[in-house]
Amino acid sequence: MVKKINGHFYVYGMKNTKDPTTGKWKTVTTGILGKITLEDGYVPNEDARYTVLEYGAYHLAEECAAGIRSQFSQAFGKGETARKIWALALIYAVNGFRAISSISTLYRKSALAVVFPDLKMGETAVANLLDFLGRRDTESLEFQRLLQAETTQIALDGHAIPRYSMLDGMTEFGYKYRKFESMQVNLLTAYDVARNRPVSMKMFDGSKNDRSAAKEMIRDISSEGCLFLMDRGFHSPELKEALAARNDTYIMPVSSNMNKYREAMNRGRGRLKSFVYLRREEIRSVRCAVEYRVSSDEDGTRVIYFHNLQEAADEQANYLACIEKQIPGYTAENLPEAEKSFGVVVMETTFNATPEEIYSLYKKRWGVETYFDYLKHQMDFNALGVQDWAKLQGLAFMMLLATLIRGSIQEKLKQASFPTSMPEVLLIASSIKAIKRNLTWAVENCSKRERELFGAIGISVGNELAPALSKDPT
């Protein structure tokens, strides 16, 4: 069909569909195919000319995330909205977090355009999808409950994100104002340290502290009886009461301005007990001697003093280097007082375990810090084109889903002991293309390197690309 709009002629695809209510057939448009001009005649849309599409990285992500896909389908079903959400998550997982204005181009250049040919992934459609996820969290909460079903150890942490836009109500001045010199929004994440993956993410106002946000998030965590690993910023009687009401336990450091900390630092008589802690540094393990003392034990709540001798030596060396560089605040006169806290952490816990186990469990919390570091380097938050409250909440869920898909690839690589970094793996996989020949999409450019990658993790590369036959979001 050719339509004249504002003096210009546009060509639309057509198809016949049967009305499910009346049983009558009707003609509907399937989208714009191109335009007609006096100078050039028929000019097809740019995406209609693509004969080479990105295939390998998307296929790798899709196959590795089969378990996540199954849980996603349980929560979201198999309709068009579910397919859009899954496709957007795959785009984020493969390409990193991009502005919503670029999603349509990434979609059209990918195998997703053939597998899901009828999806609308333009800027408005993606914005509406994020808005839908933020305003209707029934399915997303169900998906998170499925993730949390067997979770027993959760690291809870907040991440402040600088914001320069005044257009959304969540951007406010917060505790990182002096560092950012701007307003902020806060992203709170519940991270399963046993499975090394996030199980819940939510955006909060920039002015809201971690303690208040944590109380709200804990209500949405379905698993009770969990061990929560938190930093000192979460320390509050209200939060501890909320955890106790759910039969949860916690491990968290005590702030240096609290009486419990000062009492633990006042060393009593007798020799400190010690154990050996194995610290991972990339591919090797470092043995660290850790001294400890149980400072108090009241009503099942213990305060334990820990002193890591290796970390103390490292902090001392760093302090001395700062003195040499004449960095303000670092002086030889202040060194003796500063040394008292080098390598020291004072923990408060309600978890029933040995001091050695308490220390090792808290160190597992580093996984969530690594996760935030990944997000920080993968995303320019202010360039994503997401502004209001609902869309920010929708984006938080998409961040969760996309990183779960990406994490599934990493887990497969770890199981296969494949000696290549994640960026290089995606680069290798992305060299496999889907190429259109005689109206058929064939999978080509699969060299020995690509076959070794897919073979190591037990995935078939495939031969042809075709539209999905079912309504499943895969």
XYZ file of C-alpha atoms in Angstrom:
474
model
C 0.000 0.000 0.000
C 1.198 3.506 -0.863
C 0.134 6.347 1.441
C 0.480 10.056 0.763
C 1.506 11.853 3.962
C 2.303 15.587 3.949
C 3.039 15.492 0.247
C 5.358 12.480 0.431
C 4.632 8.907 -0.695
C 5.381 5.986 1.668
C 5.180 2.235 0.930
C 3.737 -0.112 3.575
C 3.645 -3.897 3.698
C 0.198 -5.530 3.845
C -1.223 -8.825 5.073
C -4.616 -10.437 5.661
C -5.559 -11.427 9.220
C -8.629 -13.056 10.684
C -10.481 -11.197 13.429
C -10.694 -13.649 16.372
C -13.982 -12.106 17.535
C -15.985 -11.761 14.305
C -14.212 -14.397 12.216
C -13.941 -11.960 9.340
C -10.789 -11.347 7.348
C -9.276 -7.876 7.200
C -6.218 -6.193 5.687
C -3.638 -4.627 8.010
C -0.292 -2.931 7.453
C 2.898 -4.640 8.630
C 5.150 -1.599 8.771
C 6.798 0.863 6.436
C 8.983 -0.627 3.704
C 10.254 2.527 2.028
C 9.256 5.648 0.111
C 8.741 6.809 -3.502
C 10.367 9.990 -4.810
C 10.292 11.646 -8.231
C 14.082 11.563 -8.483
C 14.861 8.018 -7.278
C 11.625 6.094 -7.578
C 11.180 3.432 -4.871
C 13.731 3.774 -2.037
C 13.614 0.902 0.491
C 14.279 1.433 4.190
C 17.865 0.983 5.307
C 17.095 -2.138 7.345
C 15.464 -3.791 4.319
C 18.861 -3.863 2.613
C 20.729 -5.732 5.372
C 22.003 -9.065 4.099
C 24.545 -9.651 6.913
C 23.425 -9.753 10.537
C 25.162 -10.207 13.893
C 24.587 -13.805 14.973
C 27.335 -15.524 17.003
C 27.320 -13.443 20.201
C 23.510 -13.450 20.374
C 23.364 -17.209 19.796
C 25.999 -17.746 22.494
C 24.083 -15.607 25.006
C 20.768 -17.266 24.147
C 22.056 -20.815 24.562
C 24.084 -20.193 27.720
C 21.139 -18.470 29.422
C 18.713 -21.388 28.981
C 18.148 -21.646 32.751
C 17.516 -17.909 33.146
C 15.234 -18.045 30.086
C 13.134 -20.782 31.699
C 12.639 -18.796 34.916
C 11.908 -15.664 32.895
C 9.185 -17.503 30.953
C 7.618 -18.769 34.173
C 7.240 -15.208 35.408
C 6.484 -13.281 32.184
C 4.756 -15.878 30.009
C 5.253 -16.088 26.250
C 3.536 -13.020 24.805
C 4.837 -10.135 22.720
C 5.831 -8.069 25.756
C 7.917 -10.959 27.075
C 9.651 -11.303 23.702
C 10.457 -7.578 23.686
C 11.906 -7.698 27.193
C 14.015 -10.756 26.395
C 15.271 -9.254 23.111
C 16.223 -5.999 24.865
C 18.058 -7.954 27.571
C 20.031 -9.848 24.911
C 20.975 -6.558 23.223
C 22.218 -5.145 26.541
C 24.061 -8.379 27.412
C 25.927 -8.476 24.087
C 26.533 -4.764 23.459
C 26.610 -3.273 26.944
C 24.121 -0.684 28.151
C 23.321 1.736 25.328
C 21.047 4.731 24.880
C 17.465 3.758 24.084
C 17.743 5.754 20.841
C 20.322 3.243 19.536
C 18.396 0.052 20.412
C 16.427 0.009 17.143
C 19.609 0.032 15.035
C 21.225 -2.705 17.140
C 18.060 -4.793 16.822
C 17.846 -4.418 13.025
C 21.511 -5.364 12.601
C 21.164 -8.486 14.740
C 19.761 -11.970 14.237
C 16.920 -10.903 16.540
C 15.365 -9.061 13.581
C 14.918 -12.426 11.830
C 14.021 -14.517 14.885
C 11.535 -11.880 16.131
C 10.647 -10.019 12.910
C 7.564 -8.171 14.188
C 8.989 -6.521 17.318
C 8.856 -2.750 17.567
C 12.132 -1.649 19.147
C 12.206 2.051 18.342
C 13.028 4.687 20.937
C 9.396 5.252 21.914
C 8.670 1.524 22.087
C 11.694 0.856 24.337
C 10.826 3.821 26.569
C 7.266 2.499 26.902
C 8.629 -0.957 27.716
C 10.776 0.421 30.550
C 7.798 2.425 31.783
C 5.668 -0.749 31.764
C 8.259 -2.641 33.820
C 8.453 0.189 36.337
C 4.720 0.655 36.759
C 3.777 -3.017 36.766
C 6.230 -5.043 38.817
C 4.083 -8.169 39.286
C 6.040 -10.247 36.787
C 9.448 -8.792 37.671
C 8.928 -9.506 41.383
C 7.867 -13.064 40.545
C 11.014 -13.511 38.465
C 13.134 -12.243 41.354
C 11.371 -14.639 43.737
C 12.308 -17.508 41.445
C 15.932 -16.329 41.535
C 15.817 -16.121 45.320
C 14.200 -19.533 45.835
C 17.401 -21.217 47.030
C 19.354 -18.142 48.101
C 20.896 -18.352 51.589
C 23.655 -15.705 51.542
C 22.953 -12.191 50.253
C 25.348 -9.264 49.982
C 23.337 -6.050 50.163
C 24.976 -2.891 48.864
C 24.158 0.483 47.387
C 25.770 2.252 44.447
C 25.511 6.020 44.034
C 25.191 7.147 40.414
C 25.908 10.805 39.521
C 23.075 12.517 37.648
C 23.115 15.787 35.773
C 19.478 15.776 34.628
C 16.827 17.748 36.511
C 13.992 16.029 34.652
C 13.275 13.116 36.985
C 12.100 13.162 40.585
C 14.687 10.634 41.822
C 17.683 12.901 41.173
C 18.541 14.588 44.463
C 21.530 15.653 46.517
C 22.971 12.736 48.466
C 25.931 11.577 50.537
C 28.297 11.549 47.521
C 27.691 15.224 46.657
C 31.237 16.347 47.531
C 32.774 13.578 45.430
C 30.439 13.873 42.422
C 29.814 17.622 42.654
C 26.365 16.771 41.329
C 23.109 15.189 42.382
C 22.648 11.410 42.343
C 20.312 8.432 42.250
C 20.984 5.291 44.270
C 20.966 1.729 42.962
C 20.523 -0.961 45.618
C 21.409 -4.554 44.781
C 20.866 -7.864 46.557
C 23.653 -10.190 45.409
C 23.697 -13.979 45.875
C 27.329 -14.542 46.912
C 27.041 -18.354 46.699
C 25.921 -18.275 43.036
C 27.768 -15.050 42.235
C 24.811 -13.224 40.678
C 22.339 -10.427 41.517
C 18.848 -11.498 42.579
C 17.195 -8.106 43.034
C 17.861 -4.508 41.942
C 15.965 -1.297 42.598
C 16.452 2.447 42.157
C 15.997 4.858 45.064
C 15.975 8.626 45.497
C 19.426 10.173 45.719
C 18.708 11.619 49.167
C 17.621 8.285 50.667
C 20.336 6.545 52.681
C 21.172 2.859 52.326
C 19.527 1.918 55.634
C 16.096 3.200 54.600
C 16.340 1.715 51.107
C 17.437 -1.661 52.512
C 14.311 -1.935 54.678
C 12.146 -1.519 51.567
C 14.147 -4.002 49.494
C 14.191 -6.673 52.194
C 10.385 -6.747 52.094
C 10.593 -7.868 48.448
C 13.086 -10.677 49.148
C 11.043 -13.855 49.449
C 13.661 -16.117 51.060
C 13.635 -15.897 54.841
C 16.356 -17.177 57.125
C 19.091 -15.658 54.929
C 22.481 -14.388 55.983
C 22.918 -10.732 54.956
C 26.420 -9.348 54.367
C 26.391 -5.539 54.588
C 28.827 -2.684 55.028
C 28.840 -0.255 57.945
C 26.451 2.146 56.198
C 23.540 -0.220 56.880
C 24.051 -0.299 60.654
C 20.778 0.726 62.340
C 18.508 -0.725 65.059
C 15.479 -0.577 62.746
C 17.143 -2.651 60.027
C 18.404 -5.207 62.536
C 14.885 -5.537 63.941
C 13.478 -6.052 60.440
C 16.009 -8.840 59.804
C 15.254 -10.505 63.129
C 11.524 -10.472 62.349
C 12.264 -12.537 59.214
C 14.592 -14.918 61.085
C 17.484 -13.514 59.051
C 21.028 -13.094 60.368
C 23.701 -10.574 59.449
C 27.409 -9.791 59.376
C 28.417 -6.126 59.173
C 31.376 -3.970 60.251
C 31.052 -1.578 63.160
C 31.747 2.082 62.417
C 34.829 3.598 64.077
C 32.714 6.265 65.818
C 30.691 3.685 67.792
C 31.387 2.568 71.355
C 31.460 -1.076 70.236
C 34.373 -0.299 67.936
C 36.345 1.583 70.606
C 35.770 -1.189 73.137
C 36.943 -3.835 70.651
C 40.076 -1.811 69.865
C 41.071 -1.687 73.558
C 43.114 -4.835 73.685
C 42.748 -6.803 76.911
C 45.158 -9.196 78.485
C 46.214 -12.392 76.798
C 47.396 -13.326 73.378
C 45.130 -12.953 70.344
C 43.998 -16.100 68.598
C 44.733 -16.451 64.890
C 43.940 -18.342 61.696
C 45.120 -18.389 58.076
C 42.891 -16.765 55.469
C 43.362 -17.542 51.747
C 42.924 -14.390 49.679
C 42.433 -14.666 45.928
C 44.503 -12.387 43.707
C 43.523 -13.069 40.095
C 44.686 -16.658 39.448
C 46.713 -17.180 42.630
C 45.945 -17.474 46.345
C 47.753 -15.483 49.045
C 47.951 -16.779 52.622
C 47.195 -14.118 55.216
C 47.572 -14.431 59.002
C 44.519 -12.971 60.770
C 44.414 -12.298 64.520
C 41.062 -12.077 66.271
C 39.313 -11.648 69.593
C 35.610 -11.895 70.532
C 35.043 -8.525 72.171
C 31.478 -9.159 73.375
C 28.753 -11.774 73.127
C 25.310 -10.663 74.290
C 21.963 -12.266 73.427
C 23.401 -14.024 70.390
C 25.013 -10.861 68.982
C 28.814 -10.980 68.895
C 31.347 -8.240 68.256
C 34.644 -9.625 66.918
C 37.953 -7.811 66.404
C 39.959 -8.956 63.336
C 43.489 -7.887 62.362
C 44.804 -9.017 58.958
C 48.601 -8.745 59.171
C 49.142 -8.817 55.391
C 46.616 -6.052 54.788
C 48.160 -4.048 57.645
C 51.582 -4.241 55.974
C 50.092 -3.197 52.619
C 48.281 -0.220 54.181
C 51.438 0.835 55.993
C 53.432 0.739 52.745
C 50.722 2.798 51.029
C 50.725 5.360 53.851
C 54.513 5.725 53.662
C 54.270 6.210 49.892
C 51.717 8.988 50.457
C 54.128 10.662 52.924
C 56.860 10.598 50.274
C 54.495 12.167 47.731
C 53.571 14.825 50.335
C 49.862 14.146 49.992
C 47.915 16.333 52.467
C 46.846 14.481 55.621
C 49.666 11.924 55.519
C 52.482 12.732 57.959
C 55.083 10.775 59.954
C 53.600 12.241 63.152
C 50.150 10.790 62.370
C 51.478 7.378 61.350
C 51.540 5.729 64.836
C 47.863 6.555 65.413
C 46.848 5.509 61.895
C 48.684 2.188 62.245
C 46.246 1.080 64.950
C 43.512 0.648 62.323
C 45.631 -0.844 59.516
C 44.193 -4.219 58.516
C 41.584 -3.982 61.272
C 37.863 -4.628 60.947
C 35.417 -4.970 63.827
C 32.425 -7.147 62.925
C 29.008 -7.405 64.514
C 27.090 -10.591 63.746
C 24.104 -12.691 64.743
C 25.243 -15.616 62.555
C 26.239 -18.765 64.440
C 29.698 -19.650 63.087
C 33.341 -19.573 64.095
C 35.256 -16.273 63.846
C 37.241 -17.723 60.939
C 34.013 -18.557 59.073
C 32.564 -15.105 59.864
C 35.632 -13.400 58.384
C 35.644 -15.576 55.257
C 31.910 -15.088 54.699
C 32.190 -11.315 54.898
C 35.024 -11.311 52.383
C 32.611 -12.969 49.923
C 30.828 -9.623 49.834
C 33.540 -8.451 47.423
C 31.512 -10.059 44.616
C 28.946 -7.263 44.710
C 31.723 -4.626 44.589
C 33.120 -6.316 41.458
C 29.616 -6.309 39.982
C 29.201 -2.563 40.570
C 32.611 -2.012 38.991
C 31.359 -3.861 35.887
C 28.258 -1.653 35.716
C 30.340 1.485 36.198
C 32.571 0.681 33.231
C 29.754 -0.617 31.006
C 27.316 2.231 31.365
C 27.276 5.992 31.009
C 24.061 6.381 32.988
C 23.462 9.957 31.891
C 23.629 8.965 28.210
C 20.976 6.231 28.340
C 18.046 8.549 27.676
C 16.098 7.360 30.745
C 14.569 10.031 32.950
C 11.442 9.461 35.019
C 10.845 7.225 38.044
C 9.049 4.372 36.283
C 11.581 4.105 33.453
C 14.456 4.091 35.953
C 12.850 1.183 37.802
C 12.361 -0.585 34.475
C 16.002 0.030 33.603
C 17.059 -1.452 36.971
C 15.219 -4.663 36.084
C 16.774 -4.751 32.613
C 20.205 -4.343 34.189
C 19.423 -7.331 36.401
C 18.220 -9.521 33.520
C 21.030 -8.540 31.126
C 23.764 -9.210 33.671
C 22.207 -12.578 34.520
C 22.441 -13.516 30.829
C 26.024 -12.311 30.653
C 26.824 -14.128 33.883
C 25.477 -17.343 32.370
C 28.111 -17.093 29.620
C 30.829 -16.548 32.212
C 29.643 -19.571 34.189
C 29.764 -21.794 31.095
C 33.284 -20.577 30.321
C 34.343 -21.243 33.905
C 32.947 -24.791 33.801
C 34.754 -25.442 30.521
C 37.990 -23.839 31.809
C 38.139 -21.823 28.580
C 41.265 -19.617 28.872
C 39.844 -16.392 27.447
C 38.384 -13.214 28.956
C 34.717 -12.333 28.561
C 35.254 -9.392 26.127
C 37.429 -11.570 23.905
C 34.865 -14.388 23.952
C 32.134 -12.029 22.741
C 34.508 -10.683 20.096
C 35.258 -14.216 18.846
C 31.578 -15.150 18.799
C 30.544 -11.929 17.042
C 32.626 -12.849 13.977
C 30.004 -15.486 13.121
C 27.396 -13.822 10.891
C 24.015 -14.689 9.448
C 24.158 -14.021 5.696
C 21.159 -13.921 3.380
C 21.493 -16.111 0.275
C 18.545 -16.936 -2.032
C 16.031 -15.715 0.564
C 17.579 -18.000 3.236
C 19.641 -16.855 6.210
C 22.716 -19.089 6.481
C 25.231 -19.098 9.337
C 28.712 -18.443 7.935
C 32.266 -17.357 8.793
C 32.745 -20.079 11.406
C 36.495 -20.681 11.639
C 38.455 -23.047 13.859
C 38.647 -20.474 16.642
C 34.869 -20.047 16.748
C 34.259 -23.806 16.601
C 36.648 -24.325 19.527
C 34.764 -21.742 21.593
C 31.305 -23.189 20.979
C 32.591 -26.741 21.222
C 34.224 -26.110 24.600
C 30.904 -25.127 26.155
C 28.875 -27.745 24.283
C 26.822 -25.478 22.011
C 26.069 -26.099 18.342
C 26.716 -23.113 16.093
C 23.812 -23.961 13.768
C 23.403 -23.729 9.987
C 20.354 -21.575 9.256
C 18.449 -18.747 10.882
C 14.656 -18.689 10.851
C 11.822 -16.893 12.690
C 10.814 -18.416 16.017
C 7.918 -20.820 15.562
C 6.489 -20.432 19.067
C 5.615 -17.513 21.295
C 8.443 -18.410 23.620
C 10.765 -15.419 24.280
C 13.733 -17.388 22.919
